[in-house]
PDB file of C-alpha atoms in Angstrom:
ATOM      1  CA  MET A   1      20.717  -6.941 -23.965  1.00 90.00           C
ATOM      2  CA  THR A   2      22.866  -4.101 -22.926  1.00 93.00           C
ATOM      3  CA  ILE A   3      21.946  -0.462 -23.363  1.00 92.00           C
ATOM      4  CA  GLY A   4      24.984   1.673 -23.531  1.00 92.00           C
ATOM      5  CA  SER A   5      25.950   4.561 -21.071  1.00 90.00           C
ATOM      6  CA  SER A   6      25.601   7.451 -23.616  1.00 91.00           C
ATOM      7  CA  VAL A   7      22.044   6.356 -24.451  1.00 93.00           C
ATOM      8  CA  ARG A   8      19.576   9.411 -23.633  1.00 94.00           C
ATOM      9  CA  SER A   9      16.281   8.355 -25.286  1.00 94.00           C
ATOM     10  CA  ILE A  10      14.454   5.274 -26.453  1.00 94.00           C
ATOM     11  CA  GLY A  11      11.620   5.255 -28.644  1.00 93.00           C
ATOM     12  CA  GLN A  12       8.169   3.925 -28.708  1.00 93.00           C
ATOM     13  CA  GLN A  13       8.363   0.169 -29.086  1.00 92.00           C
ATOM     14  CA  ALA A  14      11.768  -0.004 -29.463  1.00 93.00           C
ATOM     15  CA  PHE A  15      12.137  -3.485 -27.698  1.00 92.00           C
ATOM     16  CA  ALA A  16       8.425  -4.462 -28.328  1.00 92.00           C
ATOM     17  CA  GLU A  17       7.672  -8.279 -28.563  1.00 92.00           C
ATOM     18  CA  CYS A  18      10.971  -9.369 -27.288  1.00 90.00           C
ATOM     19  CA  SER A  19       9.332 -12.359 -25.495  1.00 88.00           C
ATOM     20  CA  ASN A  20      12.651 -14.174 -24.735  1.00 90.00           C
ATOM     21  CA  LEU A  21      14.291 -11.041 -23.006  1.00 89.00           C
ATOM     22  CA  GLU A  22      15.822 -12.385 -19.657  1.00 91.00           C
ATOM     23  CA  GLU A  23      18.190  -9.669 -18.644  1.00 92.00           C
ATOM     24  CA  VAL A  24      18.620  -6.114 -19.464  1.00 93.00           C
ATOM     25  CA  TYR A  25      21.769  -4.027 -18.662  1.00 93.00           C
ATOM     26  CA  CYS A  26      21.111  -0.371 -18.649  1.00 93.00           C
ATOM     27  CA  LEU A  27      24.574   1.514 -18.140  1.00 93.00           C
ATOM     28  CA  ALA A  28      23.158   4.857 -18.366  1.00 93.00           C
ATOM     29  CA  GLU A  29      23.583   6.838 -15.011  1.00 91.00           C
ATOM     30  CA  ASN A  30      20.669   9.270 -16.088  1.00 93.00           C
ATOM     31  CA  VAL A  31      17.479   7.251 -16.805  1.00 94.00           C
ATOM     32  CA  PRO A  32      16.873   7.456 -20.678  1.00 94.00           C
ATOM     33  CA  SER A  33      13.750   9.268 -21.671  1.00 94.00           C
ATOM     34  CA  THR A  34      11.837   6.071 -22.775  1.00 93.00           C
ATOM     35  CA  GLY A  35       8.523   5.573 -24.596  1.00 92.00           C
ATOM     36  CA  THR A  36       5.985   4.090 -22.362  1.00 90.00           C
ATOM     37  CA  ASN A  37       5.498   1.195 -24.565  1.00 92.00           C
ATOM     38  CA  ALA A  38       9.104   0.628 -25.247  1.00 93.00           C
ATOM     39  CA  PHE A  39       8.807  -3.021 -23.828  1.00 92.00           C
ATOM     40  CA  GLU A  40       5.334  -3.683 -25.122  1.00 92.00           C
ATOM     41  CA  LYS A  41       4.744  -7.443 -25.059  1.00 91.00           C
ATOM     42  CA  SER A  42       8.229  -8.157 -23.829  1.00 91.00           C
ATOM     43  CA  TYR A  43       6.938  -9.119 -20.415  1.00 91.00           C
ATOM     44  CA  PRO A  44       9.339  -6.980 -18.362  1.00 91.00           C
ATOM     45  CA  GLU A  45       7.728  -8.163 -15.069  1.00 89.00           C
ATOM     46  CA  TYR A  46       9.591 -11.431 -15.711  1.00 90.00           C
ATOM     47  CA  THR A  47      12.833  -9.784 -16.606  1.00 91.00           C
ATOM     48  CA  THR A  48      15.796  -8.568 -14.467  1.00 92.00           C
ATOM     49  CA  LEU A  49      17.011  -5.303 -15.073  1.00 93.00           C
ATOM     50  CA  TYR A  50      20.593  -4.143 -13.945  1.00 92.00           C
ATOM     51  CA  VAL A  51      21.515  -0.420 -13.443  1.00 92.00           C
ATOM     52  CA  PRO A  52      24.226   1.622 -11.889  1.00 90.00           C
ATOM     53  CA  ALA A  53      23.907   1.740  -7.991  1.00 85.00           C
ATOM     54  CA  GLU A  54      23.413   5.701  -7.886  1.00 84.00           C
ATOM     55  CA  SER A  55      20.603   5.369 -10.318  1.00 87.00           C
ATOM     56  CA  LEU A  56      18.800   2.347  -8.645  1.00 88.00           C
ATOM     57  CA  ASN A  57      15.957   4.469  -7.228  1.00 87.00           C
ATOM     58  CA  ALA A  58      15.424   6.484 -10.135  1.00 90.00           C
ATOM     59  CA  TYR A  59      14.878   3.473 -12.333  1.00 92.00           C
ATOM     60  CA  LYS A  60      12.493   1.899  -9.724  1.00 89.00           C
ATOM     61  CA  THR A  61      10.178   5.008  -9.814  1.00 90.00           C
ATOM     62  CA  THR A  62      10.357   5.899 -13.467  1.00 91.00           C
ATOM     63  CA  GLU A  63       7.907   4.091 -15.910  1.00 92.00           C
ATOM     64  CA  PRO A  64       8.401   1.870 -18.104  1.00 93.00           C
ATOM     65  CA  TRP A  65      11.626   0.720 -16.179  1.00 93.00           C
ATOM     66  CA  SER A  66       9.688   0.513 -12.954  1.00 91.00           C
ATOM     67  CA  LEU A  67       7.699  -2.392 -14.634  1.00 91.00           C
ATOM     68  CA  PHE A  68      10.614  -4.791 -14.488  1.00 91.00           C
ATOM     69  CA  GLY A  69      10.007  -7.697 -12.062  1.00 88.00           C
ATOM     70  CA  THR A  70      13.502  -7.369 -10.574  1.00 89.00           C
ATOM     71  CA  ILE A  71      15.995  -4.583 -10.663  1.00 89.00           C
ATOM     72  CA  LYS A  72      19.317  -4.883  -9.438  1.00 88.00           C
ATOM     73  CA  VAL A  73      22.767  -2.875  -9.191  1.00 87.00           C
ATOM     74  CA  ILE A  74      25.371  -3.833 -11.868  1.00 86.00           C
ATOM     75  CA  SER A  75      28.183  -5.680 -10.167  1.00 75.00           C
ATOM     76  CA  GLY A  76      31.287  -3.352  -9.756  1.00 66.00           C
ATOM     77  CA  THR A  77      29.333  -0.029  -9.815  1.00 59.00           C
ATOM     78  CA  GLY A  78      29.092   0.356  -6.021  1.00 56.00           C
ATOM     79  CA  GLU A  79      27.365  -1.327  -3.136  1.00 59.00           C
ATOM     80  CA  GLU A  80      23.520  -1.910  -3.177  1.00 62.00           C
ATOM     81  CA  PRO A  81      22.022   0.594  -0.905  1.00 67.00           C
ATOM     82  CA  THR A  82      20.370  -0.362   2.219  1.00 78.00           C
ATOM     83  CA  LYS A  83      16.536  -0.572   1.875  1.00 82.00           C
ATOM     84  CA  CYS A  84      14.256   1.673   4.143  1.00 87.00           C
ATOM     85  CA  PRO A  85      11.840  -0.559   6.278  1.00 89.00           C
ATOM     86  CA  THR A  86       8.349  -0.470   5.423  1.00 90.00           C
ATOM     87  CA  PRO A  87       6.541   2.281   7.222  1.00 91.00           C
ATOM     88  CA  THR A  88       3.912   1.920   9.814  1.00 90.00           C
ATOM     89  CA  ILE A  89       0.574   3.606   9.525  1.00 90.00           C
ATOM     90  CA  SER A  90      -1.227   5.032  12.577  1.00 88.00           C
ATOM     91  CA  TYR A  91      -4.443   7.255  13.141  1.00 84.00           C
ATOM     92  CA  ALA A  92      -4.975   8.892  16.591  1.00 80.00           C
ATOM     93  CA  ASN A  93      -6.359  12.378  17.612  1.00 78.00           C
ATOM     94  CA  LYS A  94      -7.765  12.792  14.154  1.00 78.00           C
ATOM     95  CA  GLN A  95      -4.300  12.651  12.650  1.00 84.00           C
ATOM     96  CA  LEU A  96      -2.863  10.099  10.244  1.00 87.00           C
ATOM     97  CA  THR A  97       0.875   9.456  10.973  1.00 89.00           C
ATOM     98  CA  PHE A  98       3.697   7.598   9.452  1.00 92.00           C
ATOM     99  CA  SER A  99       6.871   6.110  11.019  1.00 92.00           C
ATOM    100  CA  CYS A 100       9.945   4.191   9.902  1.00 91.00           C
ATOM    101  CA  GLU A 101      12.846   2.626  11.831  1.00 90.00           C
ATOM    102  CA  THR A 102      15.149   4.619   9.546  1.00 89.00           C
ATOM    103  CA  GLU A 103      15.567   8.151  10.582  1.00 88.00           C
ATOM    104  CA  GLY A 104      15.210  11.221   8.457  1.00 89.00           C
ATOM    105  CA  VAL A 105      13.116   9.694   5.653  1.00 90.00           C
ATOM    106  CA  GLU A 106      10.523  11.282   3.511  1.00 90.00           C
ATOM    107  CA  TYR A 107       7.052   9.824   3.241  1.00 92.00           C
ATOM    108  CA  VAL A 108       5.417   9.571  -0.197  1.00 90.00           C
ATOM    109  CA  SER A 109       1.676   8.924   0.378  1.00 90.00           C
ATOM    110  CA  GLU A 110      -1.467   8.622  -1.492  1.00 88.00           C
ATOM    111  CA  ILE A 111      -4.954   8.813  -0.105  1.00 87.00           C
ATOM    112  CA  LYS A 112      -8.093   7.669  -2.072  1.00 85.00           C
ATOM    113  CA  ASP A 113     -11.531   8.430  -0.883  1.00 81.00           C
ATOM    114  CA  VAL A 114     -13.803   5.737  -2.252  1.00 72.00           C
ATOM    115  CA  ASP A 115     -16.875   8.026  -1.731  1.00 68.00           C
ATOM    116  CA  VAL A 116     -15.663  10.325  -4.170  1.00 69.00           C
ATOM    117  CA  LYS A 117     -17.473   9.066  -7.283  1.00 70.00           C
ATOM    118  CA  LYS A 118     -20.665   9.604  -9.237  1.00 74.00           C
ATOM    119  CA  PHE A 119     -24.047   8.403  -7.870  1.00 72.00           C
ATOM    120  CA  TYR A 120     -27.148   7.919  -9.562  1.00 77.00           C
ATOM    121  CA  ASP A 121     -29.375   6.916  -6.719  1.00 75.00           C
ATOM    122  CA  SER A 122     -31.899   8.961  -4.941  1.00 75.00           C
ATOM    123  CA  SER A 123     -30.018   8.749  -1.667  1.00 70.00           C
ATOM    124  CA  ILE A 124     -26.226   8.112  -1.044  1.00 66.00           C
ATOM    125  CA  ASN A 125     -24.862   6.668   2.160  1.00 64.00           C
ATOM    126  CA  LEU A 126     -21.281   8.141   2.713  1.00 61.00           C
ATOM    127  CA  SER A 127     -19.299   5.592   4.442  1.00 64.00           C
ATOM    128  CA  ALA A 128     -15.985   7.686   4.917  1.00 72.00           C
ATOM    129  CA  THR A 129     -13.665   5.018   3.720  1.00 81.00           C
ATOM    130  CA  TYR A 130     -10.068   6.027   2.893  1.00 85.00           C
ATOM    131  CA  GLU A 131      -7.591   3.768   1.115  1.00 88.00           C
ATOM    132  CA  ILE A 132      -3.763   4.823   2.161  1.00 89.00           C
ATOM    133  CA  SER A 133      -0.532   3.878   0.621  1.00 90.00           C
ATOM    134  CA  VAL A 134       2.877   5.096   1.614  1.00 90.00           C
ATOM    135  CA  TYR A 135       6.365   4.251   1.138  1.00 91.00           C
ATOM    136  CA  ALA A 136       9.694   5.806   2.774  1.00 90.00           C
ATOM    137  CA  THR A 137      12.386   7.293   0.621  1.00 88.00           C
ATOM    138  CA  LYS A 138      16.002   8.733   1.762  1.00 84.00           C
ATOM    139  CA  SER A 139      18.907   9.824  -0.320  1.00 76.00           C
ATOM    140  CA  GLY A 140      21.444   6.807  -0.385  1.00 71.00           C
ATOM    141  CA  TYR A 141      18.723   4.285   0.641  1.00 77.00           C
ATOM    142  CA  GLU A 142      16.554   2.086  -1.500  1.00 78.00           C
ATOM    143  CA  ASN A 143      12.911   2.953  -1.375  1.00 84.00           C
ATOM    144  CA  SER A 144      10.850   0.860   1.297  1.00 86.00           C
ATOM    145  CA  ASP A 145       7.925  -1.368   0.402  1.00 85.00           C
ATOM    146  CA  ILE A 146       4.612   0.115   0.138  1.00 87.00           C
ATOM    147  CA  ALA A 147       2.578   0.008   3.293  1.00 88.00           C
ATOM    148  CA  THR A 148      -1.287   0.036   2.876  1.00 89.00           C
ATOM    149  CA  ALA A 149      -4.221   0.381   5.125  1.00 89.00           C
ATOM    150  CA  THR A 150      -8.022   1.179   5.084  1.00 87.00           C
ATOM    151  CA  LEU A 151      -9.360   3.900   7.416  1.00 87.00           C
ATOM    152  CA  VAL A 152     -13.124   3.624   8.145  1.00 84.00           C
ATOM    153  CA  TRP A 153     -15.560   5.002  10.668  1.00 79.00           C
ATOM    154  CA  THR A 154     -17.865   2.399  12.542  1.00 77.00           C
ATOM    155  CA  ASP A 155     -20.687   2.827  15.200  1.00 66.00           C
ATOM    156  CA  ALA A 156     -19.635   2.031  18.666  1.00 55.00           C
ATOM    157  CA  ILE A 157     -22.063   1.924  21.622  1.00 45.00           C
ATOM    158  CA  PHE A 158     -20.860   3.548  24.853  1.00 45.00           C
ATOM    159  CA  THR A 159     -22.386   3.787  28.364  1.00 45.00           C
ATOM    160  CA  VAL A 160     -22.684   7.251  29.551  1.00 45.00           C
ATOM    161  CA  THR A 161     -23.442   8.466  33.206  1.00 48.00           C
ATOM    162  CA  THR A 162     -23.265  11.971  34.855  1.00 52.00           C
ATOM    163  CA  PRO A 163     -22.192  12.954  38.185  1.00 56.00           C
ATOM    164  CA  GLU A 164     -25.700  14.228  38.996  1.00 55.00           C
ATOM    165  CA  THR A 165     -27.569  11.050  37.894  1.00 51.00           C
ATOM    166  CA  PRO A 166     -24.961   8.446  38.304  1.00 51.00           C
ATOM    167  CA  SER A 167     -27.739   5.628  38.535  1.00 53.00           C
ATOM    168  CA  SER A 168     -29.170   6.632  35.124  1.00 51.00           C
ATOM    169  CA  ALA A 169     -26.695   5.248  32.696  1.00 49.00           C
ATOM    170  CA  LYS A 170     -27.775   5.390  29.132  1.00 48.00           C
ATOM    171  CA  ALA A 171     -26.294   3.899  26.029  1.00 47.00           C
ATOM    172  CA  VAL A 172     -25.107   6.193  23.252  1.00 45.00           C
ATOM    173  CA  THR A 173     -23.978   5.555  19.694  1.00 50.00           C
ATOM    174  CA  GLU A 174     -20.815   7.359  18.510  1.00 59.00           C
ATOM    175  CA  SER A 175     -18.714   7.049  15.295  1.00 71.00           C
ATOM    176  CA  VAL A 176     -15.251   5.727  15.951  1.00 78.00           C
ATOM    177  CA  PRO A 177     -12.111   5.672  13.278  1.00 82.00           C
ATOM    178  CA  VAL A 178     -10.648   2.268  12.805  1.00 84.00           C
ATOM    179  CA  LEU A 179      -7.424   1.468  10.780  1.00 88.00           C
ATOM    180  CA  ILE A 180      -7.422  -1.873   8.947  1.00 86.00           C
ATOM    181  CA  SER A 181      -4.091  -3.193   7.451  1.00 88.00           C
ATOM    182  CA  ALA A 182      -3.031  -6.544   6.066  1.00 86.00           C
ATOM    183  CA  GLN A 183       0.343  -7.948   5.797  1.00 81.00           C
ATOM    184  CA  GLY A 184       1.981 -11.404   5.604  1.00 78.00           C
ATOM    185  CA  GLY A 185      -1.548 -13.090   5.955  1.00 82.00           C
ATOM    186  CA  ASN A 186      -2.319 -11.219   9.299  1.00 85.00           C
ATOM    187  CA  ILE A 187      -5.060  -8.604   9.679  1.00 87.00           C
ATOM    188  CA  THR A 188      -4.379  -5.823  11.960  1.00 88.00           C
ATOM    189  CA  ILE A 189      -7.001  -3.412  13.332  1.00 86.00           C
ATOM    190  CA  LYS A 190      -6.147  -0.345  15.414  1.00 88.00           C
ATOM    191  CA  SER A 191      -9.074   1.661  17.174  1.00 83.00           C
ATOM    192  CA  GLU A 192      -9.544   4.240  19.825  1.00 78.00           C
ATOM    193  CA  GLN A 193     -12.393   2.278  21.316  1.00 77.00           C
ATOM    194  CA  ASP A 194     -11.635  -1.152  23.077  1.00 80.00           C
ATOM    195  CA  GLY A 195     -14.291  -3.894  22.980  1.00 79.00           C
ATOM    196  CA  GLN A 196     -15.245  -3.698  19.460  1.00 79.00           C
ATOM    197  CA  PRO A 197     -15.736  -7.170  17.599  1.00 82.00           C
ATOM    198  CA  ILE A 198     -13.753  -8.003  14.715  1.00 85.00           C
ATOM    199  CA  ALA A 199     -14.328 -10.680  12.230  1.00 87.00           C
ATOM    200  CA  VAL A 200     -12.881 -11.731   9.010  1.00 88.00           C
ATOM    201  CA  TYR A 201     -14.381 -13.716   6.243  1.00 89.00           C
ATOM    202  CA  THR A 202     -13.520 -14.932   2.786  1.00 87.00           C
ATOM    203  CA  ILE A 203     -15.192 -13.162  -0.219  1.00 86.00           C
ATOM    204  CA  ASP A 204     -17.810 -15.910  -0.423  1.00 84.00           C
ATOM    205  CA  GLY A 205     -18.782 -15.582   3.269  1.00 84.00           C
ATOM    206  CA  LYS A 206     -16.721 -18.336   5.172  1.00 87.00           C
ATOM    207  CA  ALA A 207     -15.595 -17.415   8.598  1.00 87.00           C
ATOM    208  CA  ILE A 208     -11.864 -17.141   8.895  1.00 88.00           C
ATOM    209  CA  GLY A 209     -11.245 -15.699  12.304  1.00 86.00           C
ATOM    210  CA  ALA A 210     -12.382 -13.167  14.941  1.00 87.00           C
ATOM    211  CA  ALA A 211     -11.110 -10.919  17.749  1.00 86.00           C
ATOM    212  CA  ILE A 212     -11.901  -8.236  20.240  1.00 85.00           C
ATOM    213  CA  VAL A 213     -10.168  -4.827  20.086  1.00 84.00           C
ATOM    214  CA  LYS A 214      -8.097  -4.676  23.455  1.00 86.00           C
ATOM    215  CA  GLY A 215      -5.591  -1.829  24.277  1.00 86.00           C
ATOM    216  CA  GLY A 216      -6.590  -0.212  21.003  1.00 84.00           C
ATOM    217  CA  HIS A 217      -5.291  -3.222  18.940  1.00 86.00           C
ATOM    218  CA  ALA A 218      -6.482  -6.489  17.589  1.00 86.00           C
ATOM    219  CA  SER A 219      -4.878  -9.118  15.134  1.00 87.00           C
ATOM    220  CA  ILE A 220      -6.245 -12.179  13.211  1.00 86.00           C
ATOM    221  CA  ALA A 221      -3.995 -14.370  11.456  1.00 86.00           C
ATOM    222  CA  THR A 222      -5.310 -15.986   8.198  1.00 85.00           C
ATOM    223  CA  ASN A 223      -3.938 -18.182   5.525  1.00 83.00           C
ATOM    224  CA  MET A 224      -4.841 -15.912   2.745  1.00 80.00           C
ATOM    225  CA  GLN A 225      -2.260 -15.091  -0.042  1.00 79.00           C
ATOM    226  CA  ARG A 226      -1.190 -11.860  -1.313  1.00 77.00           C
ATOM    227  CA  ASP A 227      -3.761  -9.980  -3.541  1.00 77.00           C
ATOM    228  CA  GLU A 228      -6.577 -12.253  -2.146  1.00 83.00           C
ATOM    229  CA  VAL A 229      -9.531 -10.086  -1.008  1.00 85.00           C
ATOM    230  CA  VAL A 230     -11.309 -10.724   2.328  1.00 86.00           C
ATOM    231  CA  ILE A 231     -14.163  -9.013   4.184  1.00 87.00           C
ATOM    232  CA  VAL A 232     -13.301  -7.501   7.478  1.00 86.00           C
ATOM    233  CA  LYS A 233     -16.373  -6.687   9.833  1.00 86.00           C
ATOM    234  CA  VAL A 234     -15.706  -4.112  12.491  1.00 81.00           C
ATOM    235  CA  GLY A 235     -18.877  -3.300  14.605  1.00 74.00           C
ATOM    236  CA  SER A 236     -21.531  -2.299  12.141  1.00 73.00           C
ATOM    237  CA  ARG A 237     -19.063  -1.863   9.199  1.00 77.00           C
ATOM    238  CA  SER A 238     -17.954  -4.488   6.604  1.00 81.00           C
ATOM    239  CA  VAL A 239     -15.080  -3.641   4.478  1.00 81.00           C
ATOM    240  CA  LYS A 240     -13.143  -5.384   1.532  1.00 84.00           C
ATOM    241  CA  ILE A 241      -9.486  -5.543   2.197  1.00 84.00           C
ATOM    242  CA  LYS A 242      -6.737  -6.869  -0.227  1.00 83.00           C
ATOM    243  CA  MET A 243      -4.140  -8.897   1.358  1.00 80.00           C
TER     244      MET A 243
END
């Protein structure tokens, strides 16, 4: 199906129930104002959308066009832009930071606090768990893939001595931030405190792997597939992570 370059708007259910749709060519450089259910039951996630090169990012970030499984540049409208590398997420000194190999990018991030919800119990255990997602964008480049991570706090045990009484060491418990991310079947943990034990389990409790944080970092390889859920135990905390 081809949508002409002069099209400015597309109504609700305009292409609904076109279940055999395989390729859509939209020649409009400005993304048409489109009804959210214009492709309802047409399964755009299995369809390829072709758009002008200069409009690629706009279509990828505008619904319902962003729902197409594959979005490509129309041949002859220019070179397909270079894609920004997936950002890296870090946490140190009470600050969350993002970095990318491409210079001058902007970071579009979202942070969800899973503690912010309604409760009906007489007591509430605030776990301070944050789900983070971010992608890099830059004019003339294709948006990067989305990077995700989970930031939690876990109890770590420290041995403390004082100059006055060096022989009377005592153990104290302190809350330590831990950043957990999953990519390509690997679980990566970043922590400001070395020595923390890490263990990964399937959702039904089967052990997958274990490691100890060294040099602020630990990594565990798994054979889990994308979107599968695992349980990561860091010190005293257990967190569900989507691969």
